[in-house]
Amino acid sequence: MNPQPSNGMPYDVDAVRADFPILHQEHHTGVPLIYLDNAASSQKPNQVIDTLDDYYRRYNANVHRGIHKLSEAATFAYEEARIKVKKFINAPSKREIIYTRGTTEGINLVAQTWARANLSEGDVVVSTQMEHHSNIVPWQMLAAEKGVHIRYVPVLPDGTLDLNAYAQILREEPVKLVTVMYVSNVLGTVNPVAQMARQAHDAGALILVDGAQAVPHMPVDVQALDCDFFVFSGHKMIGPTGIGVLYGRRDLLEAMPPWMGGGDMISRVRLEGSTWNELPYKFEAGTPAIAEAIGLGAAVDYLSALGMENIHAHEQAMTVYALDRLAEVPGITLYGPDAEKKGAVATFSMQGIHAHDVAQLLDGQGIAVRAGHHCAQPLHDVLGIPASARASFYLYNTFTEIDALIEGLYKAKTAFTL
Ligand code: PLP
């Protein structure tokens, strides 16, 4: 189908599923695929796959440099996708939309440009105990180089951030940057980033928001959040791999030095030195991920047509149902806040069965979940467990699939108690 604007119509999950060819295959002979690993990466609809195919078949060429028709068509589509992304997150201008390879690259870009240029010994970066490694390690690397200190906001037993501790750090330390995830990929916690941004600004600090688990699942407005930097990945929002976005406030981006040097990011190169291109190209050195950017535009079209509020409501209903049903299974421990307060993630452990075994036994039943530390080892240290299992839901998942997950867990339990 082509998803229609919401119009208050009921969410038609069957019509959505019809667009995703991978969902219609057998995972093993006679066993259908139930894909519940969406927080790691999402599946792609025909509309995105066809967009990539069309680019390579009809107008594959480099962007911003050819005078010929193919290059003009590629450039047009590449820049049109940027405008779609700008509208999707309500950025003020397309110049503030920098294409990256993903969330990880976006955070590293800010660490290596803005932070390197503006932070010095003794300055403080505030992160949290629940961050993905991509929002911890780049700051540790910077800290080692520049003598910057990192403070981590603790996670409370209910899976939310200790906002009193956050306020105290801002009051007492020379904080220059707060860097926090919008939605936790493990706990599902939706952090109050608009409030955290206000507090950071009142303390004279900037805020970077990791939106990797937010943009695919709920409406996001970077102006309403009043964040200074915002990063996310295309592959988690039904778009291609290898493409992501850094939104940055224009005055900051203008003042920042470039990161990678090469073609397209320059205005003039002389052997004695070079000058930089205007935004956003100053940060897009070399041939970019052209097909992937255009594919991201198609993903944005698809999600927008379906309506992010509708997708969010569908996921919330599924999360409430999944957590209720999971709580019925004997020996299960659930992590994170109540369903109403969290994203579409159900992370759990099962007494007496290692998370990897849970995932393997589910895989045998056609159910794909993630097991491990989910790139959040410090959070698992806080939870006191080496690993957990995670089912994560998206726009095409169904209540029947959740029932299958529960049945699968009962089977796993039986297998381990035999
Ligand atoms: N931040 C969060 C919250 C994530 O869930 C992920 C991916 O799992 C990342 C960052 C890293 O994203 P990528 O690997 O696309 O750069």
Short mmCIF file of C-alpha atoms and ligand atoms in Angstrom, two decimals:
data_model
loop_
_atom_site.label_atom_id
_atom_site.label_comp_id
_atom_site.label_asym_id
_atom_site.label_seq_id
_atom_site.Cartn_x
_atom_site.Cartn_y
_atom_site.Cartn_z
CA MET A 1 0.00 0.00 0.00
CA ASN A 2 0.90 3.64 -0.05
CA PRO A 3 0.20 4.72 3.51
CA GLN A 4 -2.54 7.33 3.63
CA PRO A 5 -2.61 10.40 5.88
CA SER A 6 -4.11 9.50 9.24
CA ASN A 7 -7.66 10.98 8.99
CA GLY A 8 -8.48 9.27 12.26
CA MET A 9 -8.64 5.92 10.44
CA PRO A 10 -7.68 2.81 12.44
CA TYR A 11 -4.07 1.74 12.10
CA ASP A 12 -3.95 -0.87 9.36
CA VAL A 13 -1.01 -3.04 10.36
CA ASP A 14 -1.78 -5.63 7.66
CA ALA A 15 -1.47 -2.98 4.97
CA VAL A 16 1.83 -1.82 6.49
CA ARG A 17 3.14 -5.41 6.62
CA ALA A 18 2.29 -5.91 2.97
CA ASP A 19 4.93 -3.29 2.13
CA PHE A 20 7.78 -5.15 3.87
CA PRO A 21 8.84 -8.12 1.74
CA ILE A 22 11.22 -9.61 4.30
CA LEU A 23 8.35 -10.19 6.73
CA HIS A 24 6.75 -12.66 4.35
CA GLN A 25 9.54 -15.19 4.29
CA GLU A 26 10.01 -18.33 6.32
CA HIS A 27 12.70 -17.99 8.95
CA HIS A 28 13.15 -21.75 8.98
CA THR A 29 11.25 -24.22 6.85
CA GLY A 30 7.59 -23.86 7.72
CA VAL A 31 8.32 -21.26 10.43
CA PRO A 32 7.44 -17.64 9.64
CA LEU A 33 9.73 -14.80 10.64
CA ILE A 34 8.75 -12.73 13.67
CA TYR A 35 11.12 -9.80 13.74
CA LEU A 36 11.43 -8.25 17.19
CA ASP A 37 14.92 -6.74 16.92
CA ASN A 38 13.89 -3.33 15.68
CA ALA A 39 15.94 -1.35 18.17
CA ALA A 40 19.04 -2.85 16.51
CA SER A 41 17.85 -2.22 12.95
CA SER A 42 14.51 -1.99 11.17
CA GLN A 43 13.23 -3.70 8.04
CA LYS A 44 12.67 -1.79 4.79
CA PRO A 45 9.47 -1.27 2.81
CA ASN A 46 9.24 -1.68 -0.97
CA GLN A 47 9.06 2.11 -1.27
CA VAL A 48 12.61 2.43 0.13
CA ILE A 49 14.00 -0.61 -1.68
CA ASP A 50 12.51 0.61 -4.98
CA THR A 51 13.95 4.08 -4.44
CA LEU A 52 17.47 2.63 -4.14
CA ASP A 53 16.88 0.40 -7.16
CA ASP A 54 15.54 3.30 -9.19
CA TYR A 55 18.55 5.48 -8.35
CA TYR A 56 21.05 2.85 -9.49
CA ARG A 57 19.05 1.93 -12.60
CA ARG A 58 18.09 5.40 -13.83
CA TYR A 59 20.22 8.24 -12.49
CA ASN A 60 23.32 6.94 -10.68
CA ALA A 61 25.96 9.71 -10.72
CA ASN A 62 28.02 11.79 -8.34
CA VAL A 63 26.44 14.86 -6.74
CA HIS A 64 27.33 18.57 -6.75
CA ARG A 65 29.92 18.28 -9.51
CA GLY A 66 28.57 17.03 -12.80
CA ILE A 67 27.09 19.39 -15.35
CA HIS A 68 25.30 16.49 -17.01
CA LYS A 69 21.69 15.45 -16.60
CA LEU A 70 22.34 12.37 -14.44
CA SER A 71 24.39 14.30 -11.91
CA GLU A 72 21.75 17.02 -11.80
CA ALA A 73 19.04 14.43 -11.13
CA ALA A 74 21.12 12.76 -8.40
CA THR A 75 21.92 16.13 -6.80
CA PHE A 76 18.28 17.15 -6.89
CA ALA A 77 17.11 13.94 -5.20
CA TYR A 78 19.94 14.05 -2.64
CA GLU A 79 19.08 17.64 -1.66
CA GLU A 80 15.34 17.01 -1.77
CA ALA A 81 15.84 14.24 0.80
CA ARG A 82 17.64 16.74 3.03
CA ILE A 83 14.59 19.02 2.89
CA LYS A 84 12.33 16.07 3.81
CA VAL A 85 14.52 15.31 6.83
CA LYS A 86 14.53 18.98 7.84
CA LYS A 87 10.73 19.04 7.84
CA PHE A 88 10.50 15.68 9.61
CA ILE A 89 12.38 16.96 12.68
CA ASN A 90 11.27 20.58 12.23
CA ALA A 91 14.79 21.99 11.84
CA PRO A 92 14.83 25.69 10.92
CA SER A 93 16.86 25.21 7.74
CA LYS A 94 18.29 22.53 5.49
CA ARG A 95 21.76 23.97 6.09
CA GLU A 96 21.54 22.55 9.61
CA ILE A 97 21.02 19.00 8.34
CA ILE A 98 24.39 17.27 7.98
CA TYR A 99 24.38 13.79 6.47
CA THR A 100 26.53 11.33 8.41
CA ARG A 101 26.91 7.55 8.40
CA GLY A 102 24.71 7.33 11.49
CA THR A 103 24.31 8.28 15.12
CA THR A 104 27.81 7.14 16.03
CA GLU A 105 29.41 9.33 13.40
CA GLY A 106 27.26 12.31 14.36
CA ILE A 107 28.41 12.15 18.00
CA ASN A 108 32.04 11.69 16.97
CA LEU A 109 31.74 14.66 14.63
CA VAL A 110 30.61 16.92 17.48
CA ALA A 111 33.29 15.51 19.81
CA GLN A 112 36.03 16.02 17.24
CA THR A 113 35.00 19.49 16.06
CA TRP A 114 32.91 21.56 18.47
CA ALA A 115 34.19 19.86 21.63
CA ARG A 116 37.82 19.75 20.57
CA ALA A 117 37.74 23.43 19.67
CA ASN A 118 35.77 24.60 22.71
CA LEU A 119 36.63 22.36 25.65
CA SER A 120 39.80 22.50 27.68
CA GLU A 121 41.30 20.91 30.75
CA GLY A 122 38.94 20.82 33.72
CA ASP A 123 35.77 21.39 31.68
CA VAL A 124 32.97 18.93 32.32
CA VAL A 125 30.86 16.88 29.90
CA VAL A 126 27.73 15.36 31.46
CA SER A 127 26.57 12.01 30.12
CA THR A 128 24.42 9.33 31.79
CA GLN A 129 24.80 5.76 33.00
CA MET A 130 22.23 4.57 30.48
CA GLU A 131 23.98 5.76 27.30
CA HIS A 132 24.83 3.61 24.31
CA HIS A 133 28.59 3.14 23.96
CA SER A 134 28.52 5.59 21.07
CA ASN A 135 27.65 8.34 23.54
CA ILE A 136 30.30 7.36 26.07
CA VAL A 137 33.43 6.30 24.21
CA PRO A 138 33.88 9.42 22.01
CA TRP A 139 33.81 11.54 25.18
CA GLN A 140 36.28 9.25 26.95
CA MET A 141 38.61 9.61 23.96
CA LEU A 142 38.26 13.37 24.14
CA ALA A 143 38.75 13.35 27.91
CA ALA A 144 42.00 11.42 27.53
CA GLU A 145 43.25 13.93 24.97
CA LYS A 146 42.10 17.20 26.52
CA GLY A 147 41.86 16.58 30.26
CA VAL A 148 38.09 17.07 30.16
CA HIS A 149 36.08 15.39 32.95
CA ILE A 150 32.99 13.27 32.37
CA ARG A 151 30.20 13.06 34.93
CA TYR A 152 27.47 10.43 34.56
CA VAL A 153 23.93 11.05 35.74
CA PRO A 154 22.91 7.92 37.70
CA VAL A 155 20.00 5.69 36.75
CA LEU A 156 17.40 5.18 39.51
CA PRO A 157 15.94 1.75 40.33
CA ASP A 158 12.78 2.58 38.31
CA GLY A 159 14.90 3.03 35.18
CA THR A 160 14.69 6.83 35.02
CA LEU A 161 17.50 9.33 35.37
CA ASP A 162 18.29 10.87 38.75
CA LEU A 163 17.34 14.42 37.85
CA ASN A 164 18.29 15.74 41.27
CA ALA A 165 21.81 14.52 40.70
CA TYR A 166 21.71 16.12 37.23
CA ALA A 167 20.69 19.48 38.70
CA GLN A 168 23.40 19.21 41.32
CA ILE A 169 26.13 18.50 38.78
CA LEU A 170 24.98 21.50 36.73
CA ARG A 171 25.03 23.68 39.86
CA GLU A 172 28.40 22.60 41.14
CA GLU A 173 30.61 21.80 38.15
CA PRO A 174 31.90 23.75 35.14
CA VAL A 175 29.66 21.88 32.66
CA LYS A 176 30.13 22.81 29.00
CA LEU A 177 28.11 20.04 27.35
CA VAL A 178 25.32 17.65 28.30
CA THR A 179 25.01 14.61 26.04
CA VAL A 180 22.01 12.38 26.61
CA MET A 181 19.88 9.82 24.83
CA TYR A 182 16.23 10.71 24.18
CA VAL A 183 14.99 7.10 24.45
CA SER A 184 17.00 4.27 26.01
CA ASN A 185 17.68 1.31 23.71
CA VAL A 186 17.63 -1.01 26.76
CA LEU A 187 15.23 0.41 29.34
CA GLY A 188 13.00 2.23 26.86
CA THR A 189 13.05 5.23 29.20
CA VAL A 190 11.97 8.45 27.50
CA ASN A 191 14.19 11.06 29.06
CA PRO A 192 12.82 14.60 29.63
CA VAL A 193 15.26 16.15 27.18
CA ALA A 194 13.36 19.45 26.74
CA GLN A 195 13.58 20.04 30.48
CA MET A 196 17.20 18.84 30.55
CA ALA A 197 17.99 21.27 27.71
CA ARG A 198 16.49 24.19 29.67
CA GLN A 199 18.54 23.26 32.73
CA ALA A 200 21.71 22.86 30.65
CA HIS A 201 21.21 26.24 29.00
CA ASP A 202 20.51 27.93 32.35
CA ALA A 203 23.87 26.56 33.50
CA GLY A 204 25.58 27.90 30.38
CA ALA A 205 26.05 24.46 28.77
CA LEU A 206 25.01 23.08 25.40
CA ILE A 207 23.06 19.85 24.93
CA LEU A 208 23.47 17.05 22.40
CA VAL A 209 20.56 14.61 22.11
CA ASP A 210 21.03 11.06 20.82
CA GLY A 211 17.73 10.53 19.00
CA ALA A 212 18.55 7.08 17.56
CA GLN A 213 15.62 5.42 19.36
CA ALA A 214 13.30 8.43 19.20
CA VAL A 215 13.10 9.62 15.59
CA PRO A 216 11.92 6.23 14.26
CA HIS A 217 9.13 5.97 16.82
CA MET A 218 7.61 9.33 17.74
CA PRO A 219 7.19 12.87 16.47
CA VAL A 220 10.38 14.86 17.07
CA ASP A 221 10.70 18.63 16.94
CA VAL A 222 14.27 19.83 17.49
CA GLN A 223 13.13 23.43 17.94
CA ALA A 224 10.60 22.52 20.63
CA LEU A 225 13.30 20.48 22.40
CA ASP A 226 15.65 23.46 22.01
CA CYS A 227 18.63 21.13 21.65
CA ASP A 228 21.92 22.33 20.19
CA PHE A 229 22.85 19.07 18.46
CA PHE A 230 20.60 16.11 17.60
CA VAL A 231 21.73 12.86 15.96
CA PHE A 232 20.02 9.78 14.54
CA SER A 233 20.43 6.85 12.11
CA GLY A 234 18.51 6.01 8.94
CA HIS A 235 18.61 2.23 9.32
CA LYS A 236 16.54 2.27 12.51
CA MET A 237 13.74 4.22 10.78
CA ILE A 238 13.09 1.89 7.81
CA GLY A 239 15.82 3.65 5.81
CA PRO A 240 19.10 2.30 4.43
CA THR A 241 22.24 1.59 6.42
CA GLY A 242 25.19 3.97 6.08
CA ILE A 243 23.17 7.17 6.36
CA GLY A 244 22.30 9.28 9.37
CA VAL A 245 21.85 12.87 10.36
CA LEU A 246 23.44 15.46 12.58
CA TYR A 247 21.24 18.47 13.19
CA GLY A 248 23.16 21.37 14.70
CA ARG A 249 22.24 24.94 15.53
CA ARG A 250 23.43 27.06 12.65
CA ASP A 251 25.57 29.50 14.62
CA LEU A 252 27.39 26.57 16.21
CA LEU A 253 27.93 24.76 12.92
CA GLU A 254 29.14 27.96 11.26
CA ALA A 255 31.74 28.48 13.99
CA MET A 256 32.88 24.85 14.13
CA PRO A 257 35.98 23.72 12.24
CA PRO A 258 35.42 20.91 9.73
CA TRP A 259 36.25 17.34 10.69
CA MET A 260 37.24 15.37 7.62
CA GLY A 261 38.99 17.12 4.76
CA GLY A 262 38.60 16.36 1.07
CA GLY A 263 36.38 17.02 -1.90
CA ASP A 264 33.13 18.99 -1.63
CA MET A 265 33.87 20.42 1.83
CA ILE A 266 36.13 23.14 0.48
CA SER A 267 35.55 26.51 -1.08
CA ARG A 268 39.08 27.01 -2.46
CA VAL A 269 42.19 24.84 -2.18
CA ARG A 270 45.65 26.27 -2.61
CA LEU A 271 48.87 24.52 -1.74
CA GLU A 272 49.36 27.07 1.04
CA GLY A 273 46.00 26.33 2.62
CA SER A 274 42.26 25.95 2.02
CA THR A 275 38.95 27.60 2.83
CA TRP A 276 35.72 25.81 3.66
CA ASN A 277 32.47 25.35 1.82
CA GLU A 278 29.21 26.70 3.25
CA LEU A 279 26.88 24.59 5.41
CA PRO A 280 26.06 21.77 5.30
CA TYR A 281 28.80 20.77 2.85
CA LYS A 282 31.64 21.86 5.16
CA PHE A 283 30.95 18.64 7.07
CA GLU A 284 30.35 16.32 4.10
CA ALA A 285 33.80 15.52 2.71
CA GLY A 286 34.11 13.16 -0.24
CA THR A 287 31.46 11.33 -2.22
CA PRO A 288 28.55 10.92 0.17
CA ALA A 289 26.11 8.02 0.59
CA ILE A 290 23.95 9.28 -2.27
CA ALA A 291 21.56 6.38 -2.77
CA GLU A 292 21.22 5.99 0.98
CA ALA A 293 20.35 9.65 1.52
CA ILE A 294 17.71 9.46 -1.20
CA GLY A 295 16.46 6.23 0.39
CA LEU A 296 16.25 7.99 3.74
CA GLY A 297 14.03 10.57 2.07
CA ALA A 298 11.74 7.74 0.92
CA ALA A 299 11.65 6.37 4.49
CA VAL A 300 10.68 9.81 5.79
CA ASP A 301 7.90 9.99 3.17
CA TYR A 302 6.60 6.60 4.26
CA LEU A 303 6.65 7.38 7.99
CA SER A 304 5.14 10.84 7.45
CA ALA A 305 2.29 9.47 5.34
CA LEU A 306 1.47 6.94 8.02
CA GLY A 307 1.77 9.62 10.73
CA MET A 308 4.28 9.44 13.54
CA GLU A 309 1.49 9.86 16.14
CA ASN A 310 -0.24 6.79 14.70
CA ILE A 311 2.95 4.73 14.67
CA HIS A 312 3.68 5.81 18.24
CA ALA A 313 0.17 4.89 19.42
CA HIS A 314 0.40 1.46 17.75
CA GLU A 315 3.76 0.78 19.38
CA GLN A 316 2.58 1.96 22.79
CA ALA A 317 -0.41 -0.36 22.71
CA MET A 318 1.91 -3.24 21.82
CA THR A 319 4.41 -2.34 24.54
CA VAL A 320 1.69 -2.21 27.21
CA TYR A 321 0.41 -5.60 26.03
CA ALA A 322 3.90 -7.14 25.79
CA LEU A 323 4.96 -6.03 29.27
CA ASP A 324 1.69 -7.31 30.77
CA ARG A 325 2.11 -10.67 29.12
CA LEU A 326 5.82 -10.94 29.91
CA ALA A 327 5.10 -10.28 33.59
CA GLU A 328 2.93 -13.44 33.57
CA VAL A 329 5.90 -15.65 32.69
CA PRO A 330 7.39 -17.16 35.87
CA GLY A 331 11.02 -16.24 36.55
CA ILE A 332 11.08 -13.16 34.31
CA THR A 333 12.62 -9.88 35.45
CA LEU A 334 11.68 -6.81 33.41
CA TYR A 335 13.92 -3.75 33.20
CA GLY A 336 12.88 -0.13 32.76
CA PRO A 337 9.90 2.03 33.60
CA ASP A 338 6.19 1.25 33.16
CA ALA A 339 4.95 0.78 29.62
CA GLU A 340 3.15 4.13 29.50
CA LYS A 341 6.44 5.92 30.15
CA LYS A 342 8.65 4.11 27.68
CA GLY A 343 9.50 3.40 24.09
CA ALA A 344 8.72 0.14 22.28
CA VAL A 345 11.31 -1.96 24.09
CA ALA A 346 10.87 -4.90 26.44
CA THR A 347 14.15 -5.94 28.04
CA PHE A 348 14.17 -8.88 30.40
CA SER A 349 16.10 -11.74 31.90
CA MET A 350 14.86 -15.25 32.72
CA GLN A 351 15.89 -16.96 35.88
CA GLY A 352 18.28 -19.82 35.21
CA ILE A 353 18.60 -19.20 31.45
CA HIS A 354 21.31 -17.03 29.91
CA ALA A 355 20.00 -14.31 27.58
CA HIS A 356 21.92 -15.82 24.65
CA ASP A 357 20.17 -19.15 25.21
CA VAL A 358 16.80 -17.37 25.35
CA ALA A 359 17.56 -15.70 22.02
CA GLN A 360 18.77 -18.92 20.44
CA LEU A 361 15.74 -20.89 21.55
CA LEU A 362 13.45 -18.15 20.25
CA ASP A 363 15.35 -18.05 16.97
CA GLY A 364 14.58 -21.74 16.53
CA GLN A 365 10.92 -20.72 16.66
CA GLY A 366 11.37 -17.99 14.06
CA ILE A 367 11.51 -15.14 16.58
CA ALA A 368 14.40 -12.68 16.26
CA VAL A 369 15.28 -10.84 19.47
CA ARG A 370 18.57 -9.38 20.68
CA ALA A 371 20.63 -10.76 23.53
CA GLY A 372 23.74 -9.30 25.13
CA HIS A 373 24.63 -5.90 26.54
CA HIS A 374 23.10 -3.97 23.62
CA CYS A 375 26.15 -1.67 23.52
CA ALA A 376 25.29 -0.50 27.04
CA GLN A 377 27.76 -2.30 29.30
CA PRO A 378 27.85 0.42 31.99
CA LEU A 379 24.05 0.24 32.25
CA HIS A 380 24.21 -3.54 32.62
CA ASP A 381 26.79 -3.04 35.38
CA VAL A 382 24.29 -0.78 37.14
CA LEU A 383 21.55 -3.39 36.66
CA GLY A 384 23.94 -6.01 38.02
CA ILE A 385 23.59 -8.38 35.08
CA PRO A 386 26.07 -9.31 32.34
CA ALA A 387 23.44 -9.50 29.61
CA SER A 388 19.72 -9.25 28.93
CA ALA A 389 17.26 -10.27 26.23
CA ARG A 390 15.39 -7.56 24.35
CA ALA A 391 12.26 -7.64 22.23
CA SER A 392 11.71 -4.34 20.42
CA PHE A 393 8.66 -3.44 18.37
CA TYR A 394 7.93 -1.30 15.36
CA LEU A 395 5.23 -0.18 12.98
CA TYR A 396 4.70 -3.62 11.41
CA ASN A 397 4.58 -5.79 14.55
CA THR A 398 1.35 -7.35 15.78
CA PHE A 399 -0.23 -8.56 18.99
CA THR A 400 -0.20 -12.08 17.55
CA GLU A 401 3.59 -11.85 17.31
CA ILE A 402 3.76 -10.90 20.97
CA ASP A 403 1.63 -13.93 21.82
CA ALA A 404 4.12 -16.04 19.85
CA LEU A 405 6.98 -14.50 21.84
CA ILE A 406 5.31 -15.43 25.12
CA GLU A 407 4.62 -18.95 23.91
CA GLY A 408 8.24 -19.16 22.77
CA LEU A 409 9.47 -18.16 26.22
CA TYR A 410 7.35 -20.84 27.87
CA LYS A 411 8.86 -23.37 25.46
CA ALA A 412 12.35 -22.08 26.30
CA LYS A 413 11.63 -22.51 30.00
CA THR A 414 10.41 -26.05 29.44
CA ALA A 415 13.52 -26.87 27.38
CA PHE A 416 15.72 -25.69 30.25
CA THR A 417 13.86 -27.43 33.03
CA LEU A 418 13.73 -30.82 31.30
N1 PLP B 1 22.38 5.41 20.26
C1 PLP B 1 21.39 4.55 20.53
C2 PLP B 1 20.40 4.90 21.59
C3 PLP B 1 21.27 3.38 19.80
O1 PLP B 1 20.29 2.52 20.07
C4 PLP B 1 22.22 3.10 18.79
C5 PLP B 1 22.17 1.84 18.04
O2 PLP B 1 21.77 0.81 18.55
C6 PLP B 1 23.23 4.03 18.55
C7 PLP B 1 23.28 5.16 19.30
C8 PLP B 1 24.26 3.81 17.48
O3 PLP B 1 23.65 3.88 16.23
P1 PLP B 1 24.48 3.54 14.91
O4 PLP B 1 25.11 2.20 15.14
O5 PLP B 1 23.44 3.53 13.84
O6 PLP B 1 25.49 4.61 14.73
#
